[in-house]
Coordinates of C-alpha atoms and ligand atoms in Angstrom, one line a residue:
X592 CA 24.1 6.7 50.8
X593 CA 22.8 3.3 51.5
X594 CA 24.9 0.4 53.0
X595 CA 26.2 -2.4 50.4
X596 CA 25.1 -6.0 51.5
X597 CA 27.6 -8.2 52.5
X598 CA 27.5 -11.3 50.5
X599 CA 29.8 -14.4 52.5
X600 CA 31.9 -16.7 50.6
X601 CA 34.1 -19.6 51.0
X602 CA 37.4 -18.8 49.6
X603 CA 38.3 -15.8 48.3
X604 CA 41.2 -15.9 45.8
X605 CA 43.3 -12.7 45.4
X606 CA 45.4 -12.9 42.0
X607 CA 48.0 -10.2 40.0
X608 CA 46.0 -11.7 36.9
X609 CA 43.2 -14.0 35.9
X610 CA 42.5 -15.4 32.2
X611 CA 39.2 -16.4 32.3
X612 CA 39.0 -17.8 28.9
X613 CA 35.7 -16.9 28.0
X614 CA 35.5 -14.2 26.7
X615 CA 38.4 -15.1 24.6
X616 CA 41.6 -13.2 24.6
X617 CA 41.2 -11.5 28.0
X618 CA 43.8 -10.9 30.6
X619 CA 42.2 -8.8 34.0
X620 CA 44.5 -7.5 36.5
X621 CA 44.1 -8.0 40.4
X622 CA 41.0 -10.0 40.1
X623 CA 39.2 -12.0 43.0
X624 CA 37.5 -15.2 42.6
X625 CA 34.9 -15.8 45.5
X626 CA 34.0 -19.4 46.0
X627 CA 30.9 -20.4 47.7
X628 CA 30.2 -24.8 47.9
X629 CA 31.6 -26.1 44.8
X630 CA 30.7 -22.9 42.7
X631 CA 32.2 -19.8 41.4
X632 CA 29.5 -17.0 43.2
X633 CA 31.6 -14.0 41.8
X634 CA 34.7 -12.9 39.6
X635 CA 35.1 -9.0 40.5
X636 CA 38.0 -6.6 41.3
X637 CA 39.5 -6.8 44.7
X638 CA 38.8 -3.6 45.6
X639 CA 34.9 -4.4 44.7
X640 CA 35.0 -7.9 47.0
X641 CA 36.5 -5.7 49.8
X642 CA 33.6 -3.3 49.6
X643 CA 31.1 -6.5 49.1
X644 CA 32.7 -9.9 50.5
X645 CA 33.6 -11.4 53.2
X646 CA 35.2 -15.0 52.6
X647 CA 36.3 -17.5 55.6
X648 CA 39.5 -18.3 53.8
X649 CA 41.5 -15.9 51.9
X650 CA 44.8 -16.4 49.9
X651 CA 46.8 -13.9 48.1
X652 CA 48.6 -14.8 44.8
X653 CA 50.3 -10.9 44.3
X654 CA 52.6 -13.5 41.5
X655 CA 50.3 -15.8 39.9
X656 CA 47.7 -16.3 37.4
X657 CA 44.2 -17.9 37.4
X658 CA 43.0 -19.5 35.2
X659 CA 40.3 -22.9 34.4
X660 CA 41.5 -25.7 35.6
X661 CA 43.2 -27.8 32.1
X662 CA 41.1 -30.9 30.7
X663 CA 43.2 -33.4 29.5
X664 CA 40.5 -35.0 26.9
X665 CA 42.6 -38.1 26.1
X666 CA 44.8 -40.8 27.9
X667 CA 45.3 -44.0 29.1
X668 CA 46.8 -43.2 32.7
X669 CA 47.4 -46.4 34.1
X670 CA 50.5 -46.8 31.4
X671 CA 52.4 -44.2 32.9
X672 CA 54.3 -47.7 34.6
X673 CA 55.2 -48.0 31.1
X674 CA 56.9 -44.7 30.7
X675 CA 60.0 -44.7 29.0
X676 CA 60.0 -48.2 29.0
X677 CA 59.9 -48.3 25.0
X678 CA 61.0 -45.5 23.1
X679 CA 62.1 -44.6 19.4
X680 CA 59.7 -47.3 17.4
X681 CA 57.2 -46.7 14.9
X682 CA 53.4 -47.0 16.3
X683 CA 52.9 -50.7 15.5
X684 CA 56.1 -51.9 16.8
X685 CA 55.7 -50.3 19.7
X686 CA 52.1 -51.9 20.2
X687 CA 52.8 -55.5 18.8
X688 CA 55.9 -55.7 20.5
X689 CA 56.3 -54.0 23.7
X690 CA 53.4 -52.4 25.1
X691 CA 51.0 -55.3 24.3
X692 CA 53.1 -57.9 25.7
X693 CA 53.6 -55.8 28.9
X694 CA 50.0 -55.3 29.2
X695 CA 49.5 -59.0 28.7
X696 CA 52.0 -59.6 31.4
X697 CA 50.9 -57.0 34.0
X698 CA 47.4 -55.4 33.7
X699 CA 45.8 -56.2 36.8
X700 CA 43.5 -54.2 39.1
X701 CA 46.2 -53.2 41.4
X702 CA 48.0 -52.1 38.2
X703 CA 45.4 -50.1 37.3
X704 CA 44.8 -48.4 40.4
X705 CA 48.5 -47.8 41.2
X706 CA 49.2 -46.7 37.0
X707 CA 46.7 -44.0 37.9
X708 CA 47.1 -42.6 40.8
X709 CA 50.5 -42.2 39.4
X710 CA 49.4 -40.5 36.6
X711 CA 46.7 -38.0 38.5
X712 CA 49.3 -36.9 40.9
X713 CA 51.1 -36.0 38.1
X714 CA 48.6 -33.9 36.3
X715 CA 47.0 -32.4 39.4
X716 CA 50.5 -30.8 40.1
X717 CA 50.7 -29.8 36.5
X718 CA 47.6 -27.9 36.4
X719 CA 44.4 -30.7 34.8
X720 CA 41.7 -31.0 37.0
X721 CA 39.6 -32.9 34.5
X722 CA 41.2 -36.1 32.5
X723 CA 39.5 -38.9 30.2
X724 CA 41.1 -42.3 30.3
X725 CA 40.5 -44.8 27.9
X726 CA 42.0 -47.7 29.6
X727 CA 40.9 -51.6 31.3
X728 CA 39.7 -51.7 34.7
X729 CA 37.4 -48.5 33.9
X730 CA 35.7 -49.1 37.2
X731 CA 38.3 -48.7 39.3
X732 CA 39.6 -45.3 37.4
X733 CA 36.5 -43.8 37.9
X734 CA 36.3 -45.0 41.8
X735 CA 40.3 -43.4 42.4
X736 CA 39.3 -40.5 40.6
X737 CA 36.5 -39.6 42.5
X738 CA 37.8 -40.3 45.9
X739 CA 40.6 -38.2 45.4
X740 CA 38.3 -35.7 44.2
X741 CA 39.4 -35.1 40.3
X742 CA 37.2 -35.2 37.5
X743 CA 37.0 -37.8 34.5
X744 CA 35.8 -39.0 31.6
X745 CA 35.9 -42.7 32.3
X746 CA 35.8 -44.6 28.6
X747 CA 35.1 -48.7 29.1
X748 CA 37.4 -50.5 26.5
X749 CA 36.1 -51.9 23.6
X750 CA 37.7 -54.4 21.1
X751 CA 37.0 -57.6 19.0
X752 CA 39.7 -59.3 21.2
X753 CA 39.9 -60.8 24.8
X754 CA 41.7 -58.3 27.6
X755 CA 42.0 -58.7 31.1
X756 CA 39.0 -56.9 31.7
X757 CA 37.0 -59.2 29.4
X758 CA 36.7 -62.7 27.2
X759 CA 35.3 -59.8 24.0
X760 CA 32.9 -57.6 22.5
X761 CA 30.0 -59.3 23.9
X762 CA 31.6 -59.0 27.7
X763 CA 32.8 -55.4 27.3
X764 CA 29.3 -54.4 26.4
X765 CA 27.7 -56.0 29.1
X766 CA 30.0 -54.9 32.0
X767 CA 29.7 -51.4 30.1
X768 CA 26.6 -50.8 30.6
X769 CA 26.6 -51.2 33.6
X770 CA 29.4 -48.6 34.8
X771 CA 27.7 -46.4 32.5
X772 CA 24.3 -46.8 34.8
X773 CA 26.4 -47.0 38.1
X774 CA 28.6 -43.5 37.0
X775 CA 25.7 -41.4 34.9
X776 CA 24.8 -38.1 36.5
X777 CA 27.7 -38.0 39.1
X778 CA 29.3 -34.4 39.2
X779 CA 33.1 -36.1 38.7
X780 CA 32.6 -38.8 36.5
X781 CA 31.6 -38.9 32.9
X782 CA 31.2 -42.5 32.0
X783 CA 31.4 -43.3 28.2
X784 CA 32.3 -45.5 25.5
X785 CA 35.9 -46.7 24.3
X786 CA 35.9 -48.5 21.2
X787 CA 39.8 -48.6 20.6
X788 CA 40.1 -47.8 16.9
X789 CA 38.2 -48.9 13.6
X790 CA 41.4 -51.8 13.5
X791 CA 40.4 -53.1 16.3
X792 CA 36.3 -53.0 16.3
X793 CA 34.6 -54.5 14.0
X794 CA 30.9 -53.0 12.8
X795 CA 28.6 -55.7 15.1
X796 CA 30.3 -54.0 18.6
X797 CA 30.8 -50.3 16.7
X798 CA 26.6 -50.3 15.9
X799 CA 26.2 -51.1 19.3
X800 CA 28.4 -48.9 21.0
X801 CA 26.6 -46.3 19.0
X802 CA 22.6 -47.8 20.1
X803 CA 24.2 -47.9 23.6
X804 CA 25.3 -44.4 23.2
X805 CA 21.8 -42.9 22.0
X806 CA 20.4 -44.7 24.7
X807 CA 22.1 -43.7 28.0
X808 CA 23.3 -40.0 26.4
X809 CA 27.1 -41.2 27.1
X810 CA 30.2 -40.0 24.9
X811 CA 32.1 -42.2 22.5
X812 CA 35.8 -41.8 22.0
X813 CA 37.7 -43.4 19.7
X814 CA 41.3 -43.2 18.1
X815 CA 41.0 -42.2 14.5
X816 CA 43.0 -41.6 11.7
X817 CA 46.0 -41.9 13.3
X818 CA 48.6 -42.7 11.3
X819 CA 48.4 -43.2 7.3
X820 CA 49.3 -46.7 7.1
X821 CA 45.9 -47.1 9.0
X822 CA 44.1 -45.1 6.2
X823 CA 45.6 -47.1 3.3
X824 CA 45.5 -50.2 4.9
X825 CA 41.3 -50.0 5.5
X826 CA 41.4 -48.8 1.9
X827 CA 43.2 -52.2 1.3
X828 CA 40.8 -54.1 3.0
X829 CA 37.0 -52.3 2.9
X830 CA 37.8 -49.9 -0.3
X831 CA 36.7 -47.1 2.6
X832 CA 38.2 -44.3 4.8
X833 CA 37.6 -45.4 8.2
X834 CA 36.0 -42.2 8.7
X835 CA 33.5 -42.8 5.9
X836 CA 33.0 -46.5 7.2
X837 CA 32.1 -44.4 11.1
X838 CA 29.8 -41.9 9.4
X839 CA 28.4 -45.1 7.7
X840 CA 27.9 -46.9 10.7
X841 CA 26.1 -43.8 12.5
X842 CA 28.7 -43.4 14.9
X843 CA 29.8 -39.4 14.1
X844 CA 28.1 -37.4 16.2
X845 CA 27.9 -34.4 18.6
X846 CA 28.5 -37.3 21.1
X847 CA 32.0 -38.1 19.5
X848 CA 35.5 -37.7 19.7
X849 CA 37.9 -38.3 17.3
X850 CA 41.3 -38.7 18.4
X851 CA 44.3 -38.1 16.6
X852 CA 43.4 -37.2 12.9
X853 CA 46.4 -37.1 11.4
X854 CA 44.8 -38.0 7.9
X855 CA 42.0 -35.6 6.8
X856 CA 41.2 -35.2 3.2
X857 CA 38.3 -32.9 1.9
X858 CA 35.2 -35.8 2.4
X859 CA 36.6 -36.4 6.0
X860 CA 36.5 -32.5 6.8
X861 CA 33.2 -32.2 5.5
X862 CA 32.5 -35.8 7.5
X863 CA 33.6 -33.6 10.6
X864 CA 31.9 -30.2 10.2
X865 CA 28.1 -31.7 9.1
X866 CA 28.4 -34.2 12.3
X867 CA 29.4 -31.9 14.8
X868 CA 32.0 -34.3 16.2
X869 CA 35.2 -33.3 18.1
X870 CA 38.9 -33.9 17.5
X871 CA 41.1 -34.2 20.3
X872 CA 44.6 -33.3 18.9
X873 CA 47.5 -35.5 20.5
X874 CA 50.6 -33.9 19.1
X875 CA 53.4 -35.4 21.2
X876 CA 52.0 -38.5 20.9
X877 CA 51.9 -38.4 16.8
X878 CA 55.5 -36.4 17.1
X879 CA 57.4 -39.3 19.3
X880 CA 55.5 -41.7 17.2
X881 CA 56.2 -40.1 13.5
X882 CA 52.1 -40.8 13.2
X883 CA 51.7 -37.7 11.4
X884 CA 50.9 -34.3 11.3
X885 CA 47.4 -33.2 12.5
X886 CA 45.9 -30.2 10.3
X887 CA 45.0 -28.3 13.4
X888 CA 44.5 -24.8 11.9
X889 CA 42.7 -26.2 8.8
X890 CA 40.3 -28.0 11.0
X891 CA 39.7 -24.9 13.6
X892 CA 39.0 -22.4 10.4
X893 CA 36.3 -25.0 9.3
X894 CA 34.7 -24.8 12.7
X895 CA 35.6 -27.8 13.8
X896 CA 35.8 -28.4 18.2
X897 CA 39.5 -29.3 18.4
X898 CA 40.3 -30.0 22.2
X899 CA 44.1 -31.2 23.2
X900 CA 45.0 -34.5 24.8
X901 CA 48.6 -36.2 26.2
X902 CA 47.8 -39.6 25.5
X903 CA 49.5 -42.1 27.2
X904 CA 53.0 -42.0 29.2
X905 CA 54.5 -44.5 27.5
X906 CA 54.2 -42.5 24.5
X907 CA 54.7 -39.2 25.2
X908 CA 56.5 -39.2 27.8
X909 CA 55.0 -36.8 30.1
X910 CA 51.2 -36.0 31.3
X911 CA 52.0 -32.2 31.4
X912 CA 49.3 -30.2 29.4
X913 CA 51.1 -26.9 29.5
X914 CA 53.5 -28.5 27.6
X915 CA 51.5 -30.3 25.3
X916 CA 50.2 -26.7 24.7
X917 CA 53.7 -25.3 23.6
X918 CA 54.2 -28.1 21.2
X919 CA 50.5 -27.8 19.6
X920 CA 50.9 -24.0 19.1
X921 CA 54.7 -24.7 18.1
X922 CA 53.5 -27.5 15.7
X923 CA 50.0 -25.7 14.2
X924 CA 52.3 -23.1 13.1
X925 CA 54.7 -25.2 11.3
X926 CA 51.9 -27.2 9.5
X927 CA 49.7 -24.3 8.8
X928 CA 53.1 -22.4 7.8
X929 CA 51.5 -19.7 9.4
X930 CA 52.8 -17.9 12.7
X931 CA 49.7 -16.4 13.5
X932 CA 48.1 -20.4 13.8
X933 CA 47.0 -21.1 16.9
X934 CA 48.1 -18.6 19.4
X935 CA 48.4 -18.6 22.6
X936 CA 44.9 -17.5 24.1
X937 CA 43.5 -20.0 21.6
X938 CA 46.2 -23.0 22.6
X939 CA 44.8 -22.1 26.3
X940 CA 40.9 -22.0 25.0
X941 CA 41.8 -25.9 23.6
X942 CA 42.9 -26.9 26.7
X943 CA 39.8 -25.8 28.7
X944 CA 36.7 -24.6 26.8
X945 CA 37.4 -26.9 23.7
X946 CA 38.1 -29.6 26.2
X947 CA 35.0 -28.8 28.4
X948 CA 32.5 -29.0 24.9
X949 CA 34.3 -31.9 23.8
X950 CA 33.1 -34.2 26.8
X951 CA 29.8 -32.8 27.2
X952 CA 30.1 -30.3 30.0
X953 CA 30.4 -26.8 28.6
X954 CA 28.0 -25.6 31.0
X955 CA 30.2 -26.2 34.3
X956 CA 33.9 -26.3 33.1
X957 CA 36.3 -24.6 31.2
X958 CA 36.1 -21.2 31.6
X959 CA 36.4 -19.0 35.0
X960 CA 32.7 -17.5 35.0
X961 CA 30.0 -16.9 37.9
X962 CA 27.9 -19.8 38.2
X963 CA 30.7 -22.7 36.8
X964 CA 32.3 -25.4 39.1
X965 CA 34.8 -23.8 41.2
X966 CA 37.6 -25.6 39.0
X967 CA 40.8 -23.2 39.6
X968 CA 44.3 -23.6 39.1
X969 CA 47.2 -20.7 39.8
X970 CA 50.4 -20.6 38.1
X971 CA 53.2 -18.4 39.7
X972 CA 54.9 -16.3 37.2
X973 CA 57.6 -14.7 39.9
X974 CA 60.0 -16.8 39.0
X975 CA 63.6 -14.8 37.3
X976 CA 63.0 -16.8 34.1
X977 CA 59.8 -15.0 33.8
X978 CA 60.9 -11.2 34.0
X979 CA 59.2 -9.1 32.3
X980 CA 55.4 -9.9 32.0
X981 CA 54.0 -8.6 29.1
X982 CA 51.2 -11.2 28.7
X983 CA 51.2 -14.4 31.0
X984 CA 49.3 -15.7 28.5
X985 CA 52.6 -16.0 26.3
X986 CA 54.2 -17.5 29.3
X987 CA 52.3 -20.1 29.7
X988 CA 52.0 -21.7 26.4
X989 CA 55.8 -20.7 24.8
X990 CA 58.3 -20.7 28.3
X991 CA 59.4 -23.8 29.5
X992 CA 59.3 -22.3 32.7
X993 CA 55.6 -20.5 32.6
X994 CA 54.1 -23.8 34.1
X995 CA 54.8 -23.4 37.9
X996 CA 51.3 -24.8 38.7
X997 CA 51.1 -23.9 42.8
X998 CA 47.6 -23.7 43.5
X999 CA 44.4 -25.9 42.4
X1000 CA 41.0 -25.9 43.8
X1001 CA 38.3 -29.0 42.5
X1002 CA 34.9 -27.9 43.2
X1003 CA 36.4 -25.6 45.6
X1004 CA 38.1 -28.1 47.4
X1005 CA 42.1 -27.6 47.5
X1006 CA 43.9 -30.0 45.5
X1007 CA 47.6 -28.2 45.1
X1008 CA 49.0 -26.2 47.7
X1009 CA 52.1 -24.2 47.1
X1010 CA 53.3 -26.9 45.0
X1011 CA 52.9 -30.1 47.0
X1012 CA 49.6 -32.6 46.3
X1013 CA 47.0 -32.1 49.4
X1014 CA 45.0 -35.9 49.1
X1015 CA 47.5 -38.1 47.4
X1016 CA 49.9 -39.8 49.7
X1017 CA 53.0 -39.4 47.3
X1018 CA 55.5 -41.4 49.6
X1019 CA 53.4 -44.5 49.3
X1020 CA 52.7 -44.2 45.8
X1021 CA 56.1 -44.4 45.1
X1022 CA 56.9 -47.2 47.0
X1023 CA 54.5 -48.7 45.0
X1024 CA 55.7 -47.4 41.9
X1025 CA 59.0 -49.0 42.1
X1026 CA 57.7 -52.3 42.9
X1027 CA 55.8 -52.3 39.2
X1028 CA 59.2 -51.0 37.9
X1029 CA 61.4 -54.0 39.7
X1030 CA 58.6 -56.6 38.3
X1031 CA 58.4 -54.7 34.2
X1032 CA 62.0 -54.4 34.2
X1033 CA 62.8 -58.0 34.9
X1034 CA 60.3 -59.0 32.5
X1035 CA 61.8 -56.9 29.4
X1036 CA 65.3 -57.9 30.3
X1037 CA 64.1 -61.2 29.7
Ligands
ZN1506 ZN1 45.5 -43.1 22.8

């Protein structure tokens, strides 16, 4: 009988179960991840890393399940000072007369920076570990979100109209390129391309967006399809489908995502499945909204990358993917009037593989497999609530209560500890917070 080697790790993580996403529909019991640097080096059983492992740090979840960290593929973080400020109006309402205003009024770097460190706090301690933001200041998101150690999909802003970030077009492009060159190739930040929606671009900045995008390999995100008034009014206007006038324009691509796609008729599906692009599905958003009703399962069955987003605070109202989940599996159902549409290991799968080949980074994140960034997040399932486990795969999406995210690691590096944030100063942050809300609430009572 020879000796096993002893392989050394980082962290060893002891859990009662571990999802590991790929491959699909897989629950393993007392699993143990081993961490070495900022990689996965090993999934195995713990009675294997006993025999095989020895790990400086070790920390046993005998309650909880593993699983990828979530990848929140769509956002604008920094309006989570706007949440709840405006509720219960249709889409354009809400834009033309309370968000935009606000934004007019406030939108500053220091709103920017304290809007989003509001809004990762929240979603580290509800489980994302990767978020995109589509929002102004991009710079400064993708500095926060790499000092506290969180990865993101950074999109610069891009519209026909002067923001605080820019006089236009011509500006945006300018100061775009240039985050794209100073982020590309950095292991937490995806810079890309935000042209806001096909209302609000016209085709000069959309054809260059998508030379700019060929060029430098980075991702182009824009809302689409949202609602049907936006449908019928660019019917009004061009005589086209803004998807057709995209495809037109060259700007479907592997290298896209579509966001909401409420309104899909046959040529737009077939638009979808011969470009490759993504849709990121926002259902709260288009629920809270009345937007519409994305065809989620029609999509999926044509082979079509559907990954999941929150959107916004302000029109959501809450950053909380797990939920997000509930509601999309809750909602596919109802639309496909199917009950088998979109279960729960696939709701998961949307949140973290989808999400992963959505922005690019498949490879690395996603799933919980040797060789993948050490992107890890524990949910405790001991909770009354919770009795019996069957499946804590059910839990998750369909309780309420199956979301108790208490641990996540980040490239290994601890981000949630039994529940409380370990590199955002939370006292501070809401010192701060309540300053923005003194300021926005004295401007809207005006
Ligand atoms: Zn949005």
């Amino acid at each position: 009988m020879t000796a096993e080697t002893i392989i050394a790790a980082d962290i060893r993580i002891n859990a009662r179960w571990l999802i590991p996403v790929q491959p699909a529909n897989t629950v393993l019991d007392h699993q143990a991840v081993l961490i070495q640097g900022d990689r996965i080096a090993a999934i195995v059983t713990q009675e294997e890393a006993d025999r095989r492992y020895r790990a400086k740090e070790v920390i046993d979840l005998p309650h909880h399940v593993l699983l990828p960290g979530l990848i929140n593929t769509h956002g604008h973080a920094a309006m989570s000072l706007f949440r709840g400020m405006a509720d219960d109006l249709p889409l354009m309402t809400w834009l033309n007369d309370h968000i935009w205003p606000a934004e007019g009024a406030f939108i500053s770097e220091e709103f920017i920076a304290d809007g989003t460190q509001l809004a990762m706090a929240e979603m580290l301690r509800t489980g994302t570990t990767t978020f995109s933001d589509m929002y102004f200041f991009p710079e400064i998101v993708a500095q926060l979100a790499h000092d506290a150690g969180m990865r993101a999909q950074v999109c610069f802003p891009l519209l026909d109209f002067p923001t605080p970030w820019g006089s236009g077009p011509e500006e945006y492009l300018v100061k775009g390129r240039a985050f794209i060159e100073q982020w590309q190739d950095n292991a937490f930040i995806s810079p890309a391309i935000g042209p806001h929606a096909p209302y609000t671009v016209s085709d000069g900045p959309l054809t260059e967006a998508v030379a700019l995008s060929k060029e430098t390999g980075a991702a182009i995100q824009i809302h689409l399809h949202e609602t049907a008034f936006e449908v019928a009014d660019a019917m009004e206007k061009t005589g086209k489908r803004p998807m057709a006038r995209m495809a037109e324009l060259g700007l479907l691509g592997p290298n896209t995502q579509c966001v909401h796609m409420t309104q899909i008729d046959e040529a737009d599906l077939g638009l979808l499945q011969s470009s490759g692009a993504h849709v990121i599905h926002c259902p709260e958003s288009n629920l809270k909204l009345a937007s519409g009703l994305s065809p989620v399962q029609r999509m999926r069955k044509a082979g079509v990358n559907v990954a999941i987003g929150t959107d916004g605070a302000a029109s959501n109202n809450d950053l909380d993917l797990f939920g997000e989940l509930g509601t999309a599996a809750m909602l596919a159902k109802a639309v496909a009037e199917d009950a088998s549409a979109l279960s729960a290991h696939e709701a998961l799968a949307m949140a973290t593989i989808a999400g992963a080949r959505a922005i690019g980074r498949e490879d690395e994140l996603g799933s919980l497999e040797a060789g993948k960034l050490a992107d890890v997040i524990a949910v405790d399932l001991s909770d009354p609530f919770l009795q019996p486990v069957y499946d804590p795969a059910s839990h998750l999406v369909y309780s309420r209560h199956g979301r108790q995210v208490s641990h996540s690691w980040i490239g290994g590096v601890p981000q949630v500890q039994n529940g409380h944030l370990t590199r955002i100063d939370v006292p501070d942050l809401m010192l701060r917070v309540q300053n923005w809300a003194d300021k926005i609430r004295e401007q809207q009572s005006r």
